[in-house]
Coordinates of C-alpha atoms and ligand atoms in Angstrom, one line a residue:
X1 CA 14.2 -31.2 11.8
X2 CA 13.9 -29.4 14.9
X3 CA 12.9 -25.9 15.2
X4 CA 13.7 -23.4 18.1
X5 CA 10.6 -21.5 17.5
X6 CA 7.0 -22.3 16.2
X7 CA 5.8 -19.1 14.5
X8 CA 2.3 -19.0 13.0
X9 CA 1.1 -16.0 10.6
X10 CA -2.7 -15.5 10.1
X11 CA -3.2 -14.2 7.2
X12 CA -1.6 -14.5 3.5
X13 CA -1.7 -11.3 2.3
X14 CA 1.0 -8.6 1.3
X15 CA 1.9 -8.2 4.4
X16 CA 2.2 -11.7 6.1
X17 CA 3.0 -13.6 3.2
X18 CA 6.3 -11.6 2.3
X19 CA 7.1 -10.9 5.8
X20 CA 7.2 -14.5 6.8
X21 CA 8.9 -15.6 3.7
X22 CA 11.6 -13.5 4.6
X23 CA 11.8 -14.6 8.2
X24 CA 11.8 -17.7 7.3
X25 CA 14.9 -17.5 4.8
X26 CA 16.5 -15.4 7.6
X27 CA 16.1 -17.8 10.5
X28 CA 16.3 -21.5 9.2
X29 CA 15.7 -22.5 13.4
X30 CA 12.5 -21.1 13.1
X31 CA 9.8 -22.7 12.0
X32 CA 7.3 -20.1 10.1
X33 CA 3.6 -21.4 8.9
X34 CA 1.5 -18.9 7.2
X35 CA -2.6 -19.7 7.2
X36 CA -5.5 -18.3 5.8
X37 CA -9.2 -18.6 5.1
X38 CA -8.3 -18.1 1.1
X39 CA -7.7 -21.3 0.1
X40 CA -6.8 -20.0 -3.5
X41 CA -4.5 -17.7 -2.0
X42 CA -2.5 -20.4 -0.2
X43 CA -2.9 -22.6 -3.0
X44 CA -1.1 -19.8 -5.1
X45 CA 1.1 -19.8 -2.5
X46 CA 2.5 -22.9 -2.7
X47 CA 2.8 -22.9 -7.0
X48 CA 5.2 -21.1 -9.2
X49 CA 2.4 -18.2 -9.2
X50 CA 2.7 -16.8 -6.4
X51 CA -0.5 -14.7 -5.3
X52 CA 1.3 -11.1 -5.2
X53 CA 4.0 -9.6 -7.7
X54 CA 6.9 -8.3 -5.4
X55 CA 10.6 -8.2 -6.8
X56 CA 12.7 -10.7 -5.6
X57 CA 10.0 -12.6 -3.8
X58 CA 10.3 -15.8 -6.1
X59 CA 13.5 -16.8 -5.0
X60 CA 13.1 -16.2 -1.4
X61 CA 9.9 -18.2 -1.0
X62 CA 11.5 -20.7 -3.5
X63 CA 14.5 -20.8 -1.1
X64 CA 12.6 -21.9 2.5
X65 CA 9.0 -23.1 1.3
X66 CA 9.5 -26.7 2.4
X67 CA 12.2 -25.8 4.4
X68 CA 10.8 -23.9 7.4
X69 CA 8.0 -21.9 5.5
X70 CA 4.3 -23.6 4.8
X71 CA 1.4 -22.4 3.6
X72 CA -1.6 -24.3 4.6
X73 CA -5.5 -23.0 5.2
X74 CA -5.1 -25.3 8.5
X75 CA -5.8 -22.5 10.8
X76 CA -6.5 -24.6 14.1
X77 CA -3.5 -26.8 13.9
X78 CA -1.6 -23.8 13.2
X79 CA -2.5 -22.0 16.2
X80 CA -2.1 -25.0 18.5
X81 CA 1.5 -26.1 17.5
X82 CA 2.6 -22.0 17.4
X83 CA 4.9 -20.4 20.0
X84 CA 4.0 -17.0 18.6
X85 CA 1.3 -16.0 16.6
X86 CA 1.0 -12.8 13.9
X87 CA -2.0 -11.6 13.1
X88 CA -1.6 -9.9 9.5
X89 CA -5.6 -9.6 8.8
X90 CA -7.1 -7.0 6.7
X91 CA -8.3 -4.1 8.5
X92 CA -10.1 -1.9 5.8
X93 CA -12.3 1.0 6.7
X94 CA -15.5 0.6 8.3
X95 CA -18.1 0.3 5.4
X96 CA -20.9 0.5 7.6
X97 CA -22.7 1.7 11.3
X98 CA -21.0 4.5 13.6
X99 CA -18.1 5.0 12.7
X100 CA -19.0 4.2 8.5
X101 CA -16.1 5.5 6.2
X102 CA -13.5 6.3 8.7
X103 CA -12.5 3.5 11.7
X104 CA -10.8 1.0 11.4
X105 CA -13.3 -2.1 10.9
X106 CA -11.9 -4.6 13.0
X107 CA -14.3 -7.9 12.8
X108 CA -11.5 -9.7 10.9
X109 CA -9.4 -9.0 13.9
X110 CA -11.8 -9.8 16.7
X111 CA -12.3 -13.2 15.0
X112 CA -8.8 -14.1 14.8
X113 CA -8.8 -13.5 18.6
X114 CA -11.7 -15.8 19.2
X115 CA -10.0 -18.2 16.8
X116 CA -6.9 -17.8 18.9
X117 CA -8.6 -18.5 21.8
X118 CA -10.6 -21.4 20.9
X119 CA -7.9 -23.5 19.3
X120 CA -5.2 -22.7 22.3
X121 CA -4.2 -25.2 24.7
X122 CA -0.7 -23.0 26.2
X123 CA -0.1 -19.9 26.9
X124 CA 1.2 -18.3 23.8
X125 CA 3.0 -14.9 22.5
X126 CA 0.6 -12.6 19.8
X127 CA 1.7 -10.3 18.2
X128 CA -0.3 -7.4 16.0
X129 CA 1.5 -7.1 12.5
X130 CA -1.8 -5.4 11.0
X131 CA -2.0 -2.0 11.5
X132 CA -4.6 -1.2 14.4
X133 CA -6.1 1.8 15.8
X134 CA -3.9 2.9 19.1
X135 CA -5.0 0.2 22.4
X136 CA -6.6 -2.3 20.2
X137 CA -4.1 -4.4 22.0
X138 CA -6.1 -3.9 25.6
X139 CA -9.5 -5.0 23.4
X140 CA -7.1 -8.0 22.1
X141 CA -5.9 -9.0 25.9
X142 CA -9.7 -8.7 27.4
X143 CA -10.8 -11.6 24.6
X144 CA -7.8 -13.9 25.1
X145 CA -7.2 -13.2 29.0
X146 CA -11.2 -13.8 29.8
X147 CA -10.3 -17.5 29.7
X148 CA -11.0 -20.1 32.4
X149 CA -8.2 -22.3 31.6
X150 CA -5.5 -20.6 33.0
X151 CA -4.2 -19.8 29.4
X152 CA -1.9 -16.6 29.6
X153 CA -1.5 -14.4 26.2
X154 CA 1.2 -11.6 25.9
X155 CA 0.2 -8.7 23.2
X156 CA 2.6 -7.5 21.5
X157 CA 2.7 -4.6 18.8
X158 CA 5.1 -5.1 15.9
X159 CA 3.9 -2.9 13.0
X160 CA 4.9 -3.5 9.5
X161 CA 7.0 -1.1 7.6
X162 CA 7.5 -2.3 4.4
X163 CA 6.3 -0.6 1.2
X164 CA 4.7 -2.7 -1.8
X165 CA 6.8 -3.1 -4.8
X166 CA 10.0 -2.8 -2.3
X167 CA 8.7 -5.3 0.1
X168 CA 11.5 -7.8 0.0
X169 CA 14.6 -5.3 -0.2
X170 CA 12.2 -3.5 2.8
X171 CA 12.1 -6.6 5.0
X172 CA 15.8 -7.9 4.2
X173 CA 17.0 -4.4 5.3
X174 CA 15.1 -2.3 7.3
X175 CA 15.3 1.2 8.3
X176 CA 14.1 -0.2 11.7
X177 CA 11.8 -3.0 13.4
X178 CA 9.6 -2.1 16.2
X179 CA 8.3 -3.9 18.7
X180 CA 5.8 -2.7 21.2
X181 CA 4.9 -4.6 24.5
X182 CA 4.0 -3.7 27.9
X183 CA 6.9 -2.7 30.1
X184 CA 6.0 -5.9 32.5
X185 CA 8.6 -8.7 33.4
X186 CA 5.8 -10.5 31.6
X187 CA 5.9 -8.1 28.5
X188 CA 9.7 -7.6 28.2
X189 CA 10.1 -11.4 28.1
X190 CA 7.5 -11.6 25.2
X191 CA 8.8 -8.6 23.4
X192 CA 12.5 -10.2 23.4
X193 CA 11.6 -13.4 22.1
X194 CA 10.0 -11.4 19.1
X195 CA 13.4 -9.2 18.7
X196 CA 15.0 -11.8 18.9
X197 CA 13.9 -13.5 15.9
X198 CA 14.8 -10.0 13.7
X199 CA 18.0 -9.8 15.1
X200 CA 19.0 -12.6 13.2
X201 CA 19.8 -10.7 10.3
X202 CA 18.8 -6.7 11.5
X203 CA 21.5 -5.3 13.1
X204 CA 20.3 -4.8 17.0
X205 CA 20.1 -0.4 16.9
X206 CA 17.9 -1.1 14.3
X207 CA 15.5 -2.5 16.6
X208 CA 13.2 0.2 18.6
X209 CA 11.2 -1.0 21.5
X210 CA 8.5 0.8 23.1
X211 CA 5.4 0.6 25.1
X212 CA 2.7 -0.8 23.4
X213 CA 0.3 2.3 22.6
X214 CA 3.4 4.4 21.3
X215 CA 4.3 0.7 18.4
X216 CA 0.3 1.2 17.6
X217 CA 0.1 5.0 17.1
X218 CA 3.6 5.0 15.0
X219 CA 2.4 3.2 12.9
X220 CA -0.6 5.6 11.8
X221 CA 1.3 8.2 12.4
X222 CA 4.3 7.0 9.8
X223 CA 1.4 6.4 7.1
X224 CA 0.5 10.2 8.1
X225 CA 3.5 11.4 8.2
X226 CA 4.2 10.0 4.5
X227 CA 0.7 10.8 2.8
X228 CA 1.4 14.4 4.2
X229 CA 4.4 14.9 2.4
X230 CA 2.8 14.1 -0.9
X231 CA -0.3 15.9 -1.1
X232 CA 1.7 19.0 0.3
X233 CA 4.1 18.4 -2.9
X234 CA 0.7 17.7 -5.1
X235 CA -1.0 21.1 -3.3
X236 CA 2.2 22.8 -4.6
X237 CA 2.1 21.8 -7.9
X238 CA -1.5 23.1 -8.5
X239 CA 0.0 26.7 -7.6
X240 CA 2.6 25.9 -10.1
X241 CA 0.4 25.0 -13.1
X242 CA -0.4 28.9 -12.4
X243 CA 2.2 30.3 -12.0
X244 CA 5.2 29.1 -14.2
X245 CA 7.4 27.3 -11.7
X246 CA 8.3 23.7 -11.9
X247 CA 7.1 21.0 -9.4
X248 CA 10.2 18.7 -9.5
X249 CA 12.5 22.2 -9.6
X250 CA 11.3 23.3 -6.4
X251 CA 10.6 19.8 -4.8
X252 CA 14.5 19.1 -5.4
X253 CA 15.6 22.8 -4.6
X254 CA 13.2 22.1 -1.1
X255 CA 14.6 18.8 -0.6
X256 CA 18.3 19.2 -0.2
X257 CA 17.4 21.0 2.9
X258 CA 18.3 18.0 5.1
X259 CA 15.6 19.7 7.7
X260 CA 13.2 18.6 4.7
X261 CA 15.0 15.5 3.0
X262 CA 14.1 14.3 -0.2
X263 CA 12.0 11.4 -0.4
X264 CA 8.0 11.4 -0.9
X265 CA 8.3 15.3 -2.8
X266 CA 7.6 13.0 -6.2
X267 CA 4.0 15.5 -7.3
X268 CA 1.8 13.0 -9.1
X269 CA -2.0 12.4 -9.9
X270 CA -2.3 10.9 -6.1
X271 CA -1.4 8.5 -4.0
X272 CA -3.2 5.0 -3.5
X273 CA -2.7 2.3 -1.7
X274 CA -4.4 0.3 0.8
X275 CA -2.9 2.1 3.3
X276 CA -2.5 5.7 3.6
X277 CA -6.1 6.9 3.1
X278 CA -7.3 4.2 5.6
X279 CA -4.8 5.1 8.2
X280 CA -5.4 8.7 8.5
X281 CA -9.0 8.4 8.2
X282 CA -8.4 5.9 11.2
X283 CA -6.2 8.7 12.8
X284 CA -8.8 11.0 12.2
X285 CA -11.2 8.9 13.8
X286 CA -9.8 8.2 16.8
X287 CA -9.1 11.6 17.4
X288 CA -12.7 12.2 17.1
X289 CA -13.5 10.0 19.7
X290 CA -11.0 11.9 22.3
X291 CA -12.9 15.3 21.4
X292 CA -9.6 16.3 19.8
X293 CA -11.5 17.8 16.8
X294 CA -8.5 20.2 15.3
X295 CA -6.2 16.9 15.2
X296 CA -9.1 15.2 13.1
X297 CA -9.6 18.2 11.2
X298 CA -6.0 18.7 10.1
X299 CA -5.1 14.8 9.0
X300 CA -8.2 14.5 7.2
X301 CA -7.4 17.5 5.0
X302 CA -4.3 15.6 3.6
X303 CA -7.3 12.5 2.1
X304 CA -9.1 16.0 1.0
X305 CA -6.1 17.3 -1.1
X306 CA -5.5 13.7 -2.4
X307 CA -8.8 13.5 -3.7
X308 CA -8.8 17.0 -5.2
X309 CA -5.5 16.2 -6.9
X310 CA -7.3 13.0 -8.9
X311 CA -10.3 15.0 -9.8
X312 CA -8.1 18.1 -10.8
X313 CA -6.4 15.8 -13.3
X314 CA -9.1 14.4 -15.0
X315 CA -10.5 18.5 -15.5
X316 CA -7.3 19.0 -16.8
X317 CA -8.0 16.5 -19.4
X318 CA -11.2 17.5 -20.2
X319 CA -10.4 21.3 -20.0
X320 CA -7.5 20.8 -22.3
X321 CA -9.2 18.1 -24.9
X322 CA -11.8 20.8 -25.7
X323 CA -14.3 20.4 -22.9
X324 CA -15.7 17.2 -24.2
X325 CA -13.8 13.5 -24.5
X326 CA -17.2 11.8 -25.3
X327 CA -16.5 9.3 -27.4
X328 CA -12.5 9.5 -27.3
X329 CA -10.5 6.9 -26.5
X330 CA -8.2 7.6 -24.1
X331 CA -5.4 5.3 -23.1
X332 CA -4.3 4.9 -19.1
X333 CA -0.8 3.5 -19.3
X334 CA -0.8 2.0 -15.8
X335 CA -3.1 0.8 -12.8
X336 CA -1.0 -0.3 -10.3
X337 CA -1.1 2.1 -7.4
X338 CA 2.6 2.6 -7.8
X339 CA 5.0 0.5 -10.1
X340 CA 6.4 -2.7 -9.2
X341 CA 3.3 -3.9 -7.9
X342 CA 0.3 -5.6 -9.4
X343 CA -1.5 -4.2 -6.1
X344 CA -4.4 -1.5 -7.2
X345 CA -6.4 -0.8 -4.1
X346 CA -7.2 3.1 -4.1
X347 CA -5.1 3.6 -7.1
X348 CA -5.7 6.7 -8.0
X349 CA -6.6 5.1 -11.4
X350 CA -9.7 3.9 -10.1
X351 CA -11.0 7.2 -9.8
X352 CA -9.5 8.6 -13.2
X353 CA -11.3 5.4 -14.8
X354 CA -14.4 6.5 -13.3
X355 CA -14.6 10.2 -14.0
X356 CA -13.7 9.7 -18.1
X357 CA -15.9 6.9 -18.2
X358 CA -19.2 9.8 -16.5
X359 CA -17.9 12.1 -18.9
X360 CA -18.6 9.3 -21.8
X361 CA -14.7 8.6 -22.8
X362 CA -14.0 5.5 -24.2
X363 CA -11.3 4.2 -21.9
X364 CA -8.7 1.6 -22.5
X365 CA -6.3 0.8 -19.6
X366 CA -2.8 -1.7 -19.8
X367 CA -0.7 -2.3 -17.0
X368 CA 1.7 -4.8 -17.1
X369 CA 1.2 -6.5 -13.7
X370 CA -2.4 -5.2 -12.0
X371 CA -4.7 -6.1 -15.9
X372 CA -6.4 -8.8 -13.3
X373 CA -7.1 -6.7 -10.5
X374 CA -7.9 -3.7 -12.6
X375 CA -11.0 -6.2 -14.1
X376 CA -12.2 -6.7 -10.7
X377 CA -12.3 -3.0 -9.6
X378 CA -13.8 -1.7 -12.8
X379 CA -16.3 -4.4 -12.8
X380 CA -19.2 -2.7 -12.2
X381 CA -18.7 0.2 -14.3
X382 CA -20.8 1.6 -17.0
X383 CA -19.3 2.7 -20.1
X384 CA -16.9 1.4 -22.6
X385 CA -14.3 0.3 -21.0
X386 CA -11.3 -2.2 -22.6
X387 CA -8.2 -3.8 -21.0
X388 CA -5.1 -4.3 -23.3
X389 CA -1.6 -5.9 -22.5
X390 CA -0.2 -4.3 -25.0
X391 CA 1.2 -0.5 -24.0
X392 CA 1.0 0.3 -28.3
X393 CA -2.2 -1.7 -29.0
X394 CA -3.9 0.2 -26.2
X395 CA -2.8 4.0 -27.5
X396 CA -3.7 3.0 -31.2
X397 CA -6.5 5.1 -32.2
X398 CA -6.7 7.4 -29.0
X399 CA -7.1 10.7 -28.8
X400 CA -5.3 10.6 -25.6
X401 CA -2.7 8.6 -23.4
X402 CA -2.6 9.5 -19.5
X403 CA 0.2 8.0 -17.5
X404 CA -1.2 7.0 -13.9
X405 CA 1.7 4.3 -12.8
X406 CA 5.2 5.1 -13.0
X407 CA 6.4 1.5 -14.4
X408 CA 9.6 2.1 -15.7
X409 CA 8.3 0.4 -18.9
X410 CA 6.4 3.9 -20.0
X411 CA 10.0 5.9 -20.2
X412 CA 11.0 3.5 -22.8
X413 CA 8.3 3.6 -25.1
X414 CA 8.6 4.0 -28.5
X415 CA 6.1 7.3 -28.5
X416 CA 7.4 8.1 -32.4
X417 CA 5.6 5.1 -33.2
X418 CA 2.5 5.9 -30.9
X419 CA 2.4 9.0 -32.2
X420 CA 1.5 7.5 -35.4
X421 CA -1.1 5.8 -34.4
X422 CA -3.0 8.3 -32.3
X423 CA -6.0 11.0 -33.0
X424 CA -4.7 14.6 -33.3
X425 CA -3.9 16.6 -31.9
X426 CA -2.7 13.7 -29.9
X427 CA -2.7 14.6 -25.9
X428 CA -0.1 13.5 -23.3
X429 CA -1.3 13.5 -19.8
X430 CA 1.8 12.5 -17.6
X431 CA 0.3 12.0 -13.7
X432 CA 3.9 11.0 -12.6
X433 CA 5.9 13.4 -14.4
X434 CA 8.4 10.6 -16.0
X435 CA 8.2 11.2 -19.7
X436 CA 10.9 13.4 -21.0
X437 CA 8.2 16.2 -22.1
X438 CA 9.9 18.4 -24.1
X439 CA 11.3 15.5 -27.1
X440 CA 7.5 14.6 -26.6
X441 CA 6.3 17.9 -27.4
X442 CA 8.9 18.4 -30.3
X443 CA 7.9 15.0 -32.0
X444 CA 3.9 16.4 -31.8
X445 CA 2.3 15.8 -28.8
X446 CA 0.5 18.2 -26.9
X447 CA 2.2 17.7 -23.7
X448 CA 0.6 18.2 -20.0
X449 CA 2.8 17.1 -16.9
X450 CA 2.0 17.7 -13.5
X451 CA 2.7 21.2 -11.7
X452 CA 4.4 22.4 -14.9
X453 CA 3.5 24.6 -17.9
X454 CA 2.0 22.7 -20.4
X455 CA 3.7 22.2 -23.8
X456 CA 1.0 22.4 -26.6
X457 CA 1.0 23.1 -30.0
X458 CA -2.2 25.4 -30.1
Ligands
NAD1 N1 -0.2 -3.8 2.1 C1 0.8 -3.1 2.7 O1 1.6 -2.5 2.0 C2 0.8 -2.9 4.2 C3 2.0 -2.4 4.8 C4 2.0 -2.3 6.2 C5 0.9 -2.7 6.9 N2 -0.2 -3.2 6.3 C6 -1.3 -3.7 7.2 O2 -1.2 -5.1 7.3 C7 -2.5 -5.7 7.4 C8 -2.7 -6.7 6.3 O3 -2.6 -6.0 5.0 P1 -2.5 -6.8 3.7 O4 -2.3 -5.8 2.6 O5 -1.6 -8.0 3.8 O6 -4.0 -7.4 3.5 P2 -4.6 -8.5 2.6 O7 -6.0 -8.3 2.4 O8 -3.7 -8.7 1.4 O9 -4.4 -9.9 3.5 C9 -5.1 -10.2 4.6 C10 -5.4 -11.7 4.6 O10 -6.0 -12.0 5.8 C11 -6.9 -13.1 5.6 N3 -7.8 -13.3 6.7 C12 -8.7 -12.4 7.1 N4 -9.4 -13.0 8.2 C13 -8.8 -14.2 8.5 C14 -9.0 -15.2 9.5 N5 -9.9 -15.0 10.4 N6 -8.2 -16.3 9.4 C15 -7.2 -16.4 8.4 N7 -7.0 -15.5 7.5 C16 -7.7 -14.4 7.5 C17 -7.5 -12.7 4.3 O11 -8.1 -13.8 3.6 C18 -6.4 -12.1 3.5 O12 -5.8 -13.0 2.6 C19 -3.5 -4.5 7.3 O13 -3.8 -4.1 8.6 C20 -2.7 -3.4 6.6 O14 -3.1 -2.1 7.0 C21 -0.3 -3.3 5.0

């Protein structure tokens, strides 16, 4: 068949492989082929068992793969046959040298551009889908317009949006798109060729263009914008434990002001993610490096409160359990950063895990999607540490069940039945405040939600 368009994605994570499957669905004229360096990943790709748990992802990669979408670790023939290339790489936080623990670490990147450039032979249309610190795009342009053979490259910024464990309903309908270029003949022709792939199926207003340095710094700001709102509502609820009020009272009594809104007020143990804490340390950075030390100052003290927030939860446990859960099992009903998900990067279960296990608990975590990543991130910790499918073979014997992830799975329980099987006084620890607390506390738990009064029987 013959395709309008050539599109190549590099990179095969949560973000490229979603996004293109859904492109591809949408636009059955383009042509979408999705590479990585992972050959399991792309082998996963192409099975029944698809590499990443999203809803509704199944059928749509079921739907074009074969059609218009491929997954293959061919990266070279990829980039030659491709109109327009995404570059979905990881960008994690810079582990090491200036910069350590807060920019962006973008050798992942750089390669890609090198990769790009080596494997080209016509000019071609890129196009950042990571998320980048603001004029990476001018670092991209000097690697792939320092070439002698004439070979032109347009940059383009087109940030992703989407939010794990919604990804698919994110990408099918988006609040917006937006697409960033330079405001060149040059630029505007690459940028529409992008739009005009999304409006396909997302209705034109939808779609925001802008220069290319304002697409880069929305992005980080968005993540911001987003973490902000949540450890404000998680700062809240630590004046609430002291004083009587209710988290979720004022959060909804705040949010119908429509100056406010009501999303993101949810007060939990913390937010994870790959994202947030990355991004605003990258924010943070690169307001550094303008001398704009009050900006830096005041976005890093949202990671601060986040991280407050997970160790004020686990001293709530221990305060509450007697000062001591040495040698107590204590069941962690989730892992997943956020439900829906199998996706546990910076859970904030990681560093619940962690703490219980220094303080000598004996810790047994269930999940029913993230058991497999959660092996991986607790490999290298000491203590005695289990991992159980089973929700009610994981409470038996505990002294202790903390929820961490708020899988809808956990409001459905049978907790009479737990109950029976637990230590007493048994001990609810709800990080996501989903449990109905009060028909916990009358059956015999000893109740403790977030930014509420406890309900205890002693
Ligand atoms: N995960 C999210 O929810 C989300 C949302 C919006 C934006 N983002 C951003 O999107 C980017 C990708 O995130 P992700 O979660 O998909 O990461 P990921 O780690 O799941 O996937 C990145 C993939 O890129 C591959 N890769 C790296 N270098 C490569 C190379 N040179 N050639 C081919 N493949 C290569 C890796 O093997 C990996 O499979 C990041 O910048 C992230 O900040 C993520």
């Amino acid at each position: 068949m013959d395709f309008k368009t050539d599109v190549l994605c590099i990179g095969a994570g949560y973000v490229g492989g979603p996004t293109m499957a859904v492109i591809a669905d949408r636009c059955p004229h383009v042509k979408v082929t999705v590479v990585d360096v992972n050959a399991a990943r792309i082998a996963a790709w192409n099975s029944d068992d698809l590499p990443i748990y999203e809803p509704g992802l199944d059928e749509v990669v079921r739907r074009a793969r074969g059609r218009n979408l491929f997954f293959t670790t061919d990266v070279q023939a990829g980039i030659k046959a491709a109109d327009i290339i995404f570059v979905s790489v990881n960008t994690p936080t810079k582990t090491f040298g200036e910069g350590a623990g807060r920019a962006a670490d973008l050798q992942y990147w750089e390669k890609t551009a090198r990769e790009i450039l080596a494997c080209a032979d016509r000019d071609k249309i890129v196009v950042e889908k990571s998320t980048l610190p603001v004029r990476t795009a001018e670092a991209m342009e000097r690697i792939l317009n320092n070439n002698t053979r004439g070979l032109r490259f347009d940059v383009l910024s087109n940030p992703e949006f989407l939010a794990e464990g919604t990804a698919v309903a994110d990408l099918e309908n988006p609040d917006r798109v937006l697409v960033g270029s330079h405001e060149t003949p040059e630029g505007l022709r690459a940028r529409k060729a992008v739009v005009d792939i999304y409006t396909t199926w997302v209705p034109r207003e939808r779609v925001i263009e802008s220069n290319l340095w304002s697409s880069e710094l929305t992005k980080l700001t968005a993540n911001a914008f987003l973490a902000q709102r949540i450890s404000s509502i998680n700062s809240i609820s630590a004046l609430c434990e002291r004083t009587e009020a209710d988290v979720d009272q004022v959060a909804y009594a705040i949010g119908t002001d429509s100056r406010i809104g009501s999303r993101f007020l949810k007060a939990s143990v913390g937010f994870g993610g790959s994202c947030f804490k990355k991004d605003i340390l990258n924010l943070v950075y690169i307001a550094e490096t303008y001398g704009l030390h009050e900006v830096a100052e005041y976005w890093e003290s949202v990671v601060r409160m986040n991280e407050w927030q997970q160790t004020r939860f686990v001293r709530n446990m221990l305060a509450n359990m007697f000062n001591t859960v040495a040698g107590k099992r204590i069941a962690l009903l989730g892992f997943a950063f956020k439900a829906d998900t199998g996706d546990t990067r910076e859970s904030a279960a990681i560093s619940v895990t962690r703490q219980l296990l220094a303080d000598h608990a004996r810790v047994v975590i269930t999940d029913p999607k993230a058991l497999d990543n959660a092996r991986r991130d607790c490999a290298g910790f000491e203590g005695d540490l289990t991992f159980e499918p089973d929700p009610y073979r994981a409470a038996a014997g505990a002294h202790a069940i903390a929820v961490l992830t708020e899988w809808r799975l956990y409001k459905t329980l049978d907790y009479g039945r737990i109950l029976d099987g637990m230590e007493k006084p048994a001990f609810i620890f709800d990080g996501r405040n989903i449990l109905d607390h009060r028909t916990l506390f009358e059956m015999g738990f000893n109740v403790f939600p977030i930014g509420k009064r406890p309900l205890k029987h002693f």
